[in-house]
Coordinates of N, CA and C in Angstrom, one line a residue:
Chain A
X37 N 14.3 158.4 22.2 CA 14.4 157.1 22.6 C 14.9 157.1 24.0
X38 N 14.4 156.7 25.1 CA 14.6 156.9 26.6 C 15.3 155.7 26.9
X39 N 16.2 156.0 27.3 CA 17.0 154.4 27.6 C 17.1 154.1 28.5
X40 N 16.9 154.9 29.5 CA 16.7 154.6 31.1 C 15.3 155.2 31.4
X41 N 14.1 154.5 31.9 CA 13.2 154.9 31.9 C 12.3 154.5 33.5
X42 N 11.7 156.1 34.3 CA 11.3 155.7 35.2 C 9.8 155.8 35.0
X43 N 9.1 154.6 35.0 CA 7.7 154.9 34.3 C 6.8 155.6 36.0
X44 N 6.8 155.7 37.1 CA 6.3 156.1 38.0 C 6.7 157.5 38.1
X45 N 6.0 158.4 37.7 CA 6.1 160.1 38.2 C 6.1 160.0 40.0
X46 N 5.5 159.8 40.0 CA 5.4 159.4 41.7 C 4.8 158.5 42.8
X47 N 5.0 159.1 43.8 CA 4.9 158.0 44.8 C 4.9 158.6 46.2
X48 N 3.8 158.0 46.8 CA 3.3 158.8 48.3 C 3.7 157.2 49.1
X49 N 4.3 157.8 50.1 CA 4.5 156.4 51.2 C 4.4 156.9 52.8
X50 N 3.5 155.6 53.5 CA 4.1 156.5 55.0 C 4.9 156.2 55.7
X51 N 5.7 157.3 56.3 CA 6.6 157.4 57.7 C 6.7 156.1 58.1
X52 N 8.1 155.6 57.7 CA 8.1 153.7 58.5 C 8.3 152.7 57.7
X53 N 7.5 153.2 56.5 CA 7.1 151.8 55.3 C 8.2 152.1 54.3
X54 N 8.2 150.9 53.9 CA 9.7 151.1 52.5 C 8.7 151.8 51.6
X55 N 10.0 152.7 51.0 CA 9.6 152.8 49.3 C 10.5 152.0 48.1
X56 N 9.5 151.6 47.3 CA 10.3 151.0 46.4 C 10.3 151.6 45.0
X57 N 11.2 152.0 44.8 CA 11.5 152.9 43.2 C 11.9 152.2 41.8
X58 N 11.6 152.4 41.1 CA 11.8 151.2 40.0 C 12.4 152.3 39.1
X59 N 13.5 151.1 37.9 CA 13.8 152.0 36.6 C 14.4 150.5 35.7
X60 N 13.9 151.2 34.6 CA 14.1 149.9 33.8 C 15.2 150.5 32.5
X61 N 15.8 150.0 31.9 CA 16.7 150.2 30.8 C 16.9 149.1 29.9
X62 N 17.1 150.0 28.4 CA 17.0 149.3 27.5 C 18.6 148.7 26.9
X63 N 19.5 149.9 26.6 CA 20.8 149.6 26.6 C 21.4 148.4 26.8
X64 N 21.9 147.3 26.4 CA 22.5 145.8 26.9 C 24.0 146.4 27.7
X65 N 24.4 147.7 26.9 CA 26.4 147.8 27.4 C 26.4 148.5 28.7
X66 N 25.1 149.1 29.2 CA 25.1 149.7 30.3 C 25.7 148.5 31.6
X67 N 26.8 148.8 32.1 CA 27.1 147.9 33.0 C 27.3 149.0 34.8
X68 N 26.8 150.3 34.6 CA 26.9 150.7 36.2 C 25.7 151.4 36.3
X69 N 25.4 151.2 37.4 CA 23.8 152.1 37.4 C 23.9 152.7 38.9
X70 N 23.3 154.0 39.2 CA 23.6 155.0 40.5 C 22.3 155.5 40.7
X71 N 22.0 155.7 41.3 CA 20.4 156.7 42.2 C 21.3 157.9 42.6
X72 N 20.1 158.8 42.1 CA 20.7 160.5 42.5 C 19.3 160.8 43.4
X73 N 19.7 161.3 44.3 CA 18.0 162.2 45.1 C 19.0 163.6 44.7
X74 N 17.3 164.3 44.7 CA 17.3 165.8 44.1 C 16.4 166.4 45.4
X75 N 16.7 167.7 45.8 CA 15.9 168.3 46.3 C 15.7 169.6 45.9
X76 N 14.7 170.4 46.0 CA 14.3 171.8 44.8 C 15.1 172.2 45.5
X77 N 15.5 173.3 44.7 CA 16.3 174.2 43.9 C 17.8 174.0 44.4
X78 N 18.1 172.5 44.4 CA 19.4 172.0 44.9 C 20.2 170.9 43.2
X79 N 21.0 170.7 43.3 CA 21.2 169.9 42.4 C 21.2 168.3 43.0
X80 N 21.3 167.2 41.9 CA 20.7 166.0 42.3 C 22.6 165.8 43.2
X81 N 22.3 164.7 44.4 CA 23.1 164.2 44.9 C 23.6 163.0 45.0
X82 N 25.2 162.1 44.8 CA 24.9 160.6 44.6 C 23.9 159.8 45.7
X83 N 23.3 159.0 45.7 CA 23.0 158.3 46.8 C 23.3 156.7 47.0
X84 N 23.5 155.9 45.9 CA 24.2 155.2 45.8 C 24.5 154.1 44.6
X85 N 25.1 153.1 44.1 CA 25.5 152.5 43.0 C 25.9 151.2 42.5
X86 N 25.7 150.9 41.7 CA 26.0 148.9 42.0 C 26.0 148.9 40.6
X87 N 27.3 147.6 40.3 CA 28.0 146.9 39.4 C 27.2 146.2 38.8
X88 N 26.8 145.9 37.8 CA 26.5 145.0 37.0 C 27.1 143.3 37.3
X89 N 28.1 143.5 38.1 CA 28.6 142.1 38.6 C 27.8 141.9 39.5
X90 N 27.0 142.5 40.3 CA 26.6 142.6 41.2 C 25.1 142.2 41.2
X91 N 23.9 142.2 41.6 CA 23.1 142.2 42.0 C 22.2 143.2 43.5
X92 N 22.7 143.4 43.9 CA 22.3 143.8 45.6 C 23.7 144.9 46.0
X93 N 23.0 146.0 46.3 CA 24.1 146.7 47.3 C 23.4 147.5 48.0
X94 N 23.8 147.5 49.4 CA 23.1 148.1 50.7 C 24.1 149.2 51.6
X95 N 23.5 150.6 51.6 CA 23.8 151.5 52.4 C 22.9 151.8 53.2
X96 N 23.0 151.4 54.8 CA 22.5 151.5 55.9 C 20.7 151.8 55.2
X97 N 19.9 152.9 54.9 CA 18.9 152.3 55.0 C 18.1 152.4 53.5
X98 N 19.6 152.6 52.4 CA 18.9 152.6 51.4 C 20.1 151.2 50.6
X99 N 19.1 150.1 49.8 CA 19.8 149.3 49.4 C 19.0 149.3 47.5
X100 N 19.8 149.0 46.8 CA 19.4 148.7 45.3 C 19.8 147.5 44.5
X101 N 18.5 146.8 44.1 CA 18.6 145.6 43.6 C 18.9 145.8 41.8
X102 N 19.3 144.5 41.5 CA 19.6 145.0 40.2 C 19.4 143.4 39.5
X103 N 18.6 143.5 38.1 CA 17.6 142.4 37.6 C 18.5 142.4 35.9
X104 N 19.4 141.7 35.9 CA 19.8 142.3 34.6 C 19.1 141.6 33.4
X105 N 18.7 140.4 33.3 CA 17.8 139.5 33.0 C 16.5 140.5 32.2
X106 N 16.2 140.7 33.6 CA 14.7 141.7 33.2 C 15.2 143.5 32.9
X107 N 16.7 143.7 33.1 CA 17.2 145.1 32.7 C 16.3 146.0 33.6
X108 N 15.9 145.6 34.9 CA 15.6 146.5 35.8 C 16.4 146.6 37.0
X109 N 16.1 148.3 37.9 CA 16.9 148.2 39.3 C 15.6 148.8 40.6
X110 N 15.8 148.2 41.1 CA 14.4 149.1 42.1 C 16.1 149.9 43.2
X111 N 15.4 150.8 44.0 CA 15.7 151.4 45.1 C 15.0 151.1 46.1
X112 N 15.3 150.5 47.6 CA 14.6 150.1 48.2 C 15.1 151.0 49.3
X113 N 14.2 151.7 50.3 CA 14.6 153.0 51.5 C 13.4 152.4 52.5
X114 N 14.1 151.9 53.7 CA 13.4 150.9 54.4 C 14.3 151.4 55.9
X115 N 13.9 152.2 57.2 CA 12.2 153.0 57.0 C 12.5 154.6 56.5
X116 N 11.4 154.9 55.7 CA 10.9 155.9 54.9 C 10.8 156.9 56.0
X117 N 11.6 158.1 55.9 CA 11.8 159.0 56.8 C 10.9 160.4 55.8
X118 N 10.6 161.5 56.4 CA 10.1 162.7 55.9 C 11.7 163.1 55.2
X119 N 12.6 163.2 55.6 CA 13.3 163.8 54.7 C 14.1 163.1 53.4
X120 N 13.2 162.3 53.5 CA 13.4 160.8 52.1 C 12.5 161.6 51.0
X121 N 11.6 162.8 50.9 CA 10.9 163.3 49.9 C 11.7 164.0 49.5
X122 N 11.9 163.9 48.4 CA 13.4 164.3 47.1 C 12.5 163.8 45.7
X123 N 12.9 164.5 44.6 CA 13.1 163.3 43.5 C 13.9 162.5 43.3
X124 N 13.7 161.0 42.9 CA 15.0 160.4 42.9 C 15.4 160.0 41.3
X125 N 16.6 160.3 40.6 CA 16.8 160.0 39.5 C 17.1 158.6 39.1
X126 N 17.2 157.8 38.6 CA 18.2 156.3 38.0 C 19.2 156.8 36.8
X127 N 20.5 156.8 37.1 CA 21.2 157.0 35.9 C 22.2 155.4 35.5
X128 N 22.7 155.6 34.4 CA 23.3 154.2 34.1 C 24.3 154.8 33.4
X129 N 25.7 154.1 33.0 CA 26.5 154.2 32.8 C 26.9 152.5 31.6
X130 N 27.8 153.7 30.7 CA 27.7 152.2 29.4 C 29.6 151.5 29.8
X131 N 30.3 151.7 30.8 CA 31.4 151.4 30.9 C 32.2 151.8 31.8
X132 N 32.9 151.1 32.8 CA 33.4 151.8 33.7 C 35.5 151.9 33.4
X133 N 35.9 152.3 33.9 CA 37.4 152.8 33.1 C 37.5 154.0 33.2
X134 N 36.2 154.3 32.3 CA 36.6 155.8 31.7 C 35.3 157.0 32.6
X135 N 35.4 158.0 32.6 CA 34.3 158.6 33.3 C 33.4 159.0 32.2
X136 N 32.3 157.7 32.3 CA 31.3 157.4 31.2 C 30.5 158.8 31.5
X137 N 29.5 158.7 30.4 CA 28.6 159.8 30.1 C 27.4 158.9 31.3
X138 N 26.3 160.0 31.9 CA 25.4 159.2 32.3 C 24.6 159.1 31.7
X139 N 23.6 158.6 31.4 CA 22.2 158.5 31.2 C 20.9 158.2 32.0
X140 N 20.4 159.7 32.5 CA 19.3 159.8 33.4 C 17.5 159.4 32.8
X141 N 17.4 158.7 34.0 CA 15.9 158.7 34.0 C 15.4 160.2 34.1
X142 N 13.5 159.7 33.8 CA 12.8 161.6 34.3 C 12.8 161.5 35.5
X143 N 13.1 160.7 36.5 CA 12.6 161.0 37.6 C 11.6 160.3 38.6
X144 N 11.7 160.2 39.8 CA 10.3 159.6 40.5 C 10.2 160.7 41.9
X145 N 9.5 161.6 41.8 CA 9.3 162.3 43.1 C 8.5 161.6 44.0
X146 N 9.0 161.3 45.4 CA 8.7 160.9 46.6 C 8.3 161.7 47.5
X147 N 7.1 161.2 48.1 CA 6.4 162.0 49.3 C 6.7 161.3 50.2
X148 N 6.7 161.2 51.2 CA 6.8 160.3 52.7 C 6.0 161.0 53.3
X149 N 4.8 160.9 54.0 CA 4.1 161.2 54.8 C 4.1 161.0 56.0
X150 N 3.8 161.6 57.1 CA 3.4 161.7 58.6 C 2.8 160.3 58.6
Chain B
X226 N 35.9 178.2 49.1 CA 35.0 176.9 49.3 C 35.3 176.2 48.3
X227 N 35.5 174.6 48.5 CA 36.1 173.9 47.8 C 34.3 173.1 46.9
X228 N 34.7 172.9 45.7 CA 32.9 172.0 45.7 C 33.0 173.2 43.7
X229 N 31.8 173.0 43.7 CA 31.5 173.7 42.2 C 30.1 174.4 42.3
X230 N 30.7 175.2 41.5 CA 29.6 176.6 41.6 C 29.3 176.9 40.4
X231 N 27.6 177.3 40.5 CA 27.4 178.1 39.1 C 27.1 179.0 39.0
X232 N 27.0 179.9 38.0 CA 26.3 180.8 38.2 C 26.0 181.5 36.9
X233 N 25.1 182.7 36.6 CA 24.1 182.7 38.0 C 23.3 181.7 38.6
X234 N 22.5 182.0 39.3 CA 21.6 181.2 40.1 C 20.6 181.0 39.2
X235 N 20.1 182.2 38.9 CA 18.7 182.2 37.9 C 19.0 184.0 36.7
X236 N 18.4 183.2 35.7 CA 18.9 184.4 34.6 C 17.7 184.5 34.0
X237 N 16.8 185.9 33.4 CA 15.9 186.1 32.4 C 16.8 186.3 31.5
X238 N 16.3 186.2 29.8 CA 16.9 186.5 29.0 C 15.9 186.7 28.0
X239 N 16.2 187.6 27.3 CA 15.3 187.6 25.6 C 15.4 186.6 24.5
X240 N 14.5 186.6 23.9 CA 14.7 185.6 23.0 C 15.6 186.2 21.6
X241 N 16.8 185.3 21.0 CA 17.8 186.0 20.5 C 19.4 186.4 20.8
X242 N 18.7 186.9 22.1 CA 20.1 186.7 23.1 C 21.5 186.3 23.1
X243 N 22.3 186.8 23.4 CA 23.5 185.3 23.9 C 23.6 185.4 25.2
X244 N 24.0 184.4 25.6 CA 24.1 184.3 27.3 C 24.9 182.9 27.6
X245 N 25.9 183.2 28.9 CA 26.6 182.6 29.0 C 26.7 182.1 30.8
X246 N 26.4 181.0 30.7 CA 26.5 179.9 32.1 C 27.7 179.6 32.5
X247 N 28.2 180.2 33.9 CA 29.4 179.3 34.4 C 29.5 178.7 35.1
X248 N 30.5 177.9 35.4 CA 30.8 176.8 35.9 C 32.1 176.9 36.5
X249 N 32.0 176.4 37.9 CA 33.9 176.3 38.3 C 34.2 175.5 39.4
X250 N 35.0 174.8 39.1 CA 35.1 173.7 40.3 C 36.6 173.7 40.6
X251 N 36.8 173.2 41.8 CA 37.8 173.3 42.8 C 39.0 172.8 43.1
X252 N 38.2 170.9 42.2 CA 39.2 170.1 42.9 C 40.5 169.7 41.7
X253 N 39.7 170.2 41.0 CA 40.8 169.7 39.5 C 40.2 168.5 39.1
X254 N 39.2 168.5 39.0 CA 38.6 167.1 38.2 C 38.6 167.1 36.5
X255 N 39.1 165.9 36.1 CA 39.4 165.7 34.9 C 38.0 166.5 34.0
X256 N 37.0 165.5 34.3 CA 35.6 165.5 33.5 C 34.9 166.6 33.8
X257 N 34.0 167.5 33.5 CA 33.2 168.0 33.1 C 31.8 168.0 32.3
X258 N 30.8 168.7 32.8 CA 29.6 168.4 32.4 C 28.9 169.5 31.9
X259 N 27.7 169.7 31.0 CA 26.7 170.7 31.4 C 25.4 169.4 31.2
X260 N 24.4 169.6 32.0 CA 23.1 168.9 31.8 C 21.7 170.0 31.8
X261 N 20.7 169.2 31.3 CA 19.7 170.6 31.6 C 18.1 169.4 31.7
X262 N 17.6 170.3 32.9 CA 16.7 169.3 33.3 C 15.3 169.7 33.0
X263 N 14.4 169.1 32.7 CA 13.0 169.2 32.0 C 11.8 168.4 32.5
X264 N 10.6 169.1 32.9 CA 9.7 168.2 33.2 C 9.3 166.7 31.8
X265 N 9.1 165.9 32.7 CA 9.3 164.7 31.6 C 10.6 164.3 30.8
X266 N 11.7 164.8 31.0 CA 12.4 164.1 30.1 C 13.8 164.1 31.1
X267 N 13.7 164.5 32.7 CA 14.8 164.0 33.6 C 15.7 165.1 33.7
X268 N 17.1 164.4 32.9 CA 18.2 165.1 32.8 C 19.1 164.8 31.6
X269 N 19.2 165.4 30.9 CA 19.8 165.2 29.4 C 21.3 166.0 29.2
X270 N 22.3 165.2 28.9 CA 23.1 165.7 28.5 C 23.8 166.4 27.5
X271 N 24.1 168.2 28.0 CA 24.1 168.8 26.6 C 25.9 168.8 26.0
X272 N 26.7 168.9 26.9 CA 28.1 168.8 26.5 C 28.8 168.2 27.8
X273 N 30.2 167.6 27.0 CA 30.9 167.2 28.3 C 31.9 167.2 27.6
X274 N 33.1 167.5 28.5 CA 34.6 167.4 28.3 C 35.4 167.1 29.4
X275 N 36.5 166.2 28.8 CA 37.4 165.0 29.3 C 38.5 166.0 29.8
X276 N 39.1 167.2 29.2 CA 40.3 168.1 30.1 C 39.9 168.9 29.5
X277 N 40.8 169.8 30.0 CA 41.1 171.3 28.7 C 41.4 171.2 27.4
X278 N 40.4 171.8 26.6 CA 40.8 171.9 25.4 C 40.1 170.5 25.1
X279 N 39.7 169.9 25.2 CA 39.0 168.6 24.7 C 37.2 168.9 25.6
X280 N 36.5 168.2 24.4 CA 34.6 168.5 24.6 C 34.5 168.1 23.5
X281 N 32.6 167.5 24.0 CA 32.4 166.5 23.2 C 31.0 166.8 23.6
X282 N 30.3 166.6 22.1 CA 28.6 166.6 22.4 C 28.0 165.9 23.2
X283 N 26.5 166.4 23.6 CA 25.9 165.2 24.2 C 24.9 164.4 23.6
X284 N 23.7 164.8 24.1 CA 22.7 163.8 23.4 C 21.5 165.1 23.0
X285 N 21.7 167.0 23.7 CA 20.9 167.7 22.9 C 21.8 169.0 22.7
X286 N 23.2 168.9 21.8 CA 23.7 170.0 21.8 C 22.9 171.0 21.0
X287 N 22.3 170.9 20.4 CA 22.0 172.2 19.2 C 21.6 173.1 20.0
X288 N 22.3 174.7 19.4 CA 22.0 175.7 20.0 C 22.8 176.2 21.1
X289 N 23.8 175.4 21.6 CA 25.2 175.5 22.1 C 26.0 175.4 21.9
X290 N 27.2 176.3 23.3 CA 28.4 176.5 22.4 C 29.2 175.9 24.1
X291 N 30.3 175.3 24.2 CA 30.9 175.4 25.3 C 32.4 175.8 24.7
X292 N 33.3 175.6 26.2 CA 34.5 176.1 26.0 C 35.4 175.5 27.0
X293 N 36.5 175.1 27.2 CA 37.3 175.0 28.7 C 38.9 174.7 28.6
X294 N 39.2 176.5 28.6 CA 40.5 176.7 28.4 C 41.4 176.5 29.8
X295 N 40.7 176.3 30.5 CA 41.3 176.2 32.2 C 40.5 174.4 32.4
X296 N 41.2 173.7 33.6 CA 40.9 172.8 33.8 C 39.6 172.6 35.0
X297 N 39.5 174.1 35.4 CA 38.6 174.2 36.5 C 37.3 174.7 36.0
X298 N 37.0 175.5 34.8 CA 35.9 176.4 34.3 C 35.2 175.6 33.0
X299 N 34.0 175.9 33.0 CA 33.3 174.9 31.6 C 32.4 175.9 31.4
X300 N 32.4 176.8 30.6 CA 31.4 177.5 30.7 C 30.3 177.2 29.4
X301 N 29.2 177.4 29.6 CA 27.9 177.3 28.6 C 27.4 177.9 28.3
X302 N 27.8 178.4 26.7 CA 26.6 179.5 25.9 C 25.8 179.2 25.4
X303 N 24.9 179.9 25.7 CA 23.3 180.0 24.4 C 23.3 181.0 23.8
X304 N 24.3 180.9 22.0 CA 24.5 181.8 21.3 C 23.1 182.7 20.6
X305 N 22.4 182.2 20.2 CA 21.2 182.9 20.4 C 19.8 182.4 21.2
X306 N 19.9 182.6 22.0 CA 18.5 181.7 23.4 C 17.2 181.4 22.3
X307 N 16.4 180.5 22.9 CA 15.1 180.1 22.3 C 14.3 180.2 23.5
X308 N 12.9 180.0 23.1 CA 12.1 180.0 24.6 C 12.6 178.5 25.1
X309 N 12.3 177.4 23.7 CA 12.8 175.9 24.1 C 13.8 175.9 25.1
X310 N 14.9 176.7 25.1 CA 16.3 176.5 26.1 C 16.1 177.1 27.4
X311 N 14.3 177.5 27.8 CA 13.9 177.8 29.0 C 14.6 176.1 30.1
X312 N 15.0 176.5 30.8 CA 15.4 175.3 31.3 C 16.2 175.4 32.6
X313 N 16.5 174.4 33.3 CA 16.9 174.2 34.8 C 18.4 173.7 34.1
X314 N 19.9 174.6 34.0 CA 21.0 174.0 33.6 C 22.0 173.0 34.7
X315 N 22.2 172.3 34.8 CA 23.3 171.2 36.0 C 24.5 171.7 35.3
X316 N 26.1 171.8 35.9 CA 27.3 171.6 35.4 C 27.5 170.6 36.6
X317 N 28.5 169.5 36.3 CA 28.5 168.1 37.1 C 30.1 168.4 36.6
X318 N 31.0 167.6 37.4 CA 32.4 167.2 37.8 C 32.7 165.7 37.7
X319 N 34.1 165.4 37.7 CA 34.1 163.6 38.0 C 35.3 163.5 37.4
X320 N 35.7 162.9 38.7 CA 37.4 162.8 38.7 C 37.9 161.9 37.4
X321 N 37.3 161.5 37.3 CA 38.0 160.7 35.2 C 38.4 159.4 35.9
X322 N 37.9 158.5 36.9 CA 38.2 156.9 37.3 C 37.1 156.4 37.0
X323 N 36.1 157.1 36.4 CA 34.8 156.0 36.0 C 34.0 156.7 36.8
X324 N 32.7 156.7 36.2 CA 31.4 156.7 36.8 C 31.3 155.9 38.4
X325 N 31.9 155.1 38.4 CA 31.8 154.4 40.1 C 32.3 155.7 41.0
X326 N 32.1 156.8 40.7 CA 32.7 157.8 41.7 C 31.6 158.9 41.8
X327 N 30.7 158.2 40.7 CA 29.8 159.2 40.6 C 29.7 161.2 40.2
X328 N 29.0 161.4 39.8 CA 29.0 162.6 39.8 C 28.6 163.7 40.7
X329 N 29.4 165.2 41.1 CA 29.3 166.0 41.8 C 28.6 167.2 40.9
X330 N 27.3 167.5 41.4 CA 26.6 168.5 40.4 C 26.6 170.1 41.4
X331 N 26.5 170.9 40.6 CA 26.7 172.1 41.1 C 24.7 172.4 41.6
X332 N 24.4 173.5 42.0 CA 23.1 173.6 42.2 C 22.1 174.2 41.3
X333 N 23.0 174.4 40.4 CA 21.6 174.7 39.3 C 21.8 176.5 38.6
X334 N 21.2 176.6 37.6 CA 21.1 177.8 37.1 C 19.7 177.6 36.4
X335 N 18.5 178.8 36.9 CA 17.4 178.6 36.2 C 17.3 179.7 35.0
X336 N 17.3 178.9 33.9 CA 17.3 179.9 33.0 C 15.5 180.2 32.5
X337 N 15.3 181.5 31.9 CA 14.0 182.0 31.4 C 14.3 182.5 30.2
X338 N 13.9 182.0 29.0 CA 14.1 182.8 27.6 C 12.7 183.4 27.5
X339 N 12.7 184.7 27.5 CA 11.0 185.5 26.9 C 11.2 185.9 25.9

């Protein structure tokens, strides 16, 4: 039973243009959700995170919306650089306090192209 | 170097086997992790523990063993390997204030069961 789920394996974008990354979850108690980029044979990295109080949080050129209604978050990376090709994970978190367990998406590997 | 290390990097093993994954980190972080990553299924967590002497399943322990008699070391056995436990292992960190801090992952251990 996948409770954070990224239904896009991938995604090609060019040089300049946003990418938008989607992840949807089923969970209601999940109240923190984080984006990890991965690059091979590296482990995944934070990239960034937003509250469930929240809706919208923006780091310089990566910002993540969050739909709790519809239990979705996109990643928005606006402009799409070549070294924006990573996999990016969605993980979610059922409570903050404690250093919750995460729960990872499979993944969305990004291309950025020339 | 301060950060968390694993090792090995990459291990063959026989099927049958025991084999043991380590993990060591620097800063004195409360939490501890092992995760193990799979085409299609992301990143799944196989054990985690809150200090020393305290660990707790994850969501695919069977077939594992951990341990963490120090507050810096988490190490992960595969008391007898399968080919199934062919896999990409994570050990991740996190200061114990919540997931809002995110997790710090080491770079990977590629395991091969033949």
């Amino acid at each position: 039973d996948q409770q954070v789920k990224q239904n896009s394996p991938s995604l090609s974008v060019q040089e300049g243009r946003i990418s938008i990354l989607n992840c949807d979850y089923t969970n209601s108690m999940f109240d923190y959700f984080l984006w990890y980029k991965k690059y091979p044979a590296e482990g995944p990295t934070f990239l960034i995170s937003i509250s469930s109080i929240k809706d919208k949080n923006e780091d310089g050129r990566f910002t993540v919306f969050l739909n709790k209604s519809a239990k979705h978050l996109s990643l928005h990376i606006v402009p799409s650089q070549p070294g924006d090709s990573a996999v990016y994970f969605c993980a979610a978190s059922g409570g903050t306090g404690t250093a919750s367990k995460l729960t990872f998406g499979t993944g969305t590997r990004l291309q950025v192209t020339l | 170097d301060a950060g968390i290390t694993q090792s090995p990097r990459y291990k063959i093993t026989e099927t049958g086997r025991q084999v043991t994954l380590m993990c060591h980190q620097t800063w004195s972080h409360s939490y501890m992790f092992w995760y193990r990553q799979d085409l299609g299924h992301g990143l799944r967590l196989i054990y985690y523990s809150a200090a020393a002497d305290i660990t707790d399943k994850g969501e695919v322990p069977d077939g594992y063993v951990v341990s963490r008699s120090k507050t810096e070391n988490f190490p992960l056995t595969l008391e007898s390997a399968t080919r199934s436990q062919t896999s990409v292992y994570f050990c991740a960190s996190n200061p114990g204030q919540g997931a809002n801090y995110g997790y710090t992952f080491g770079s990977g251990t590629r395991l091969t069961v033949v």
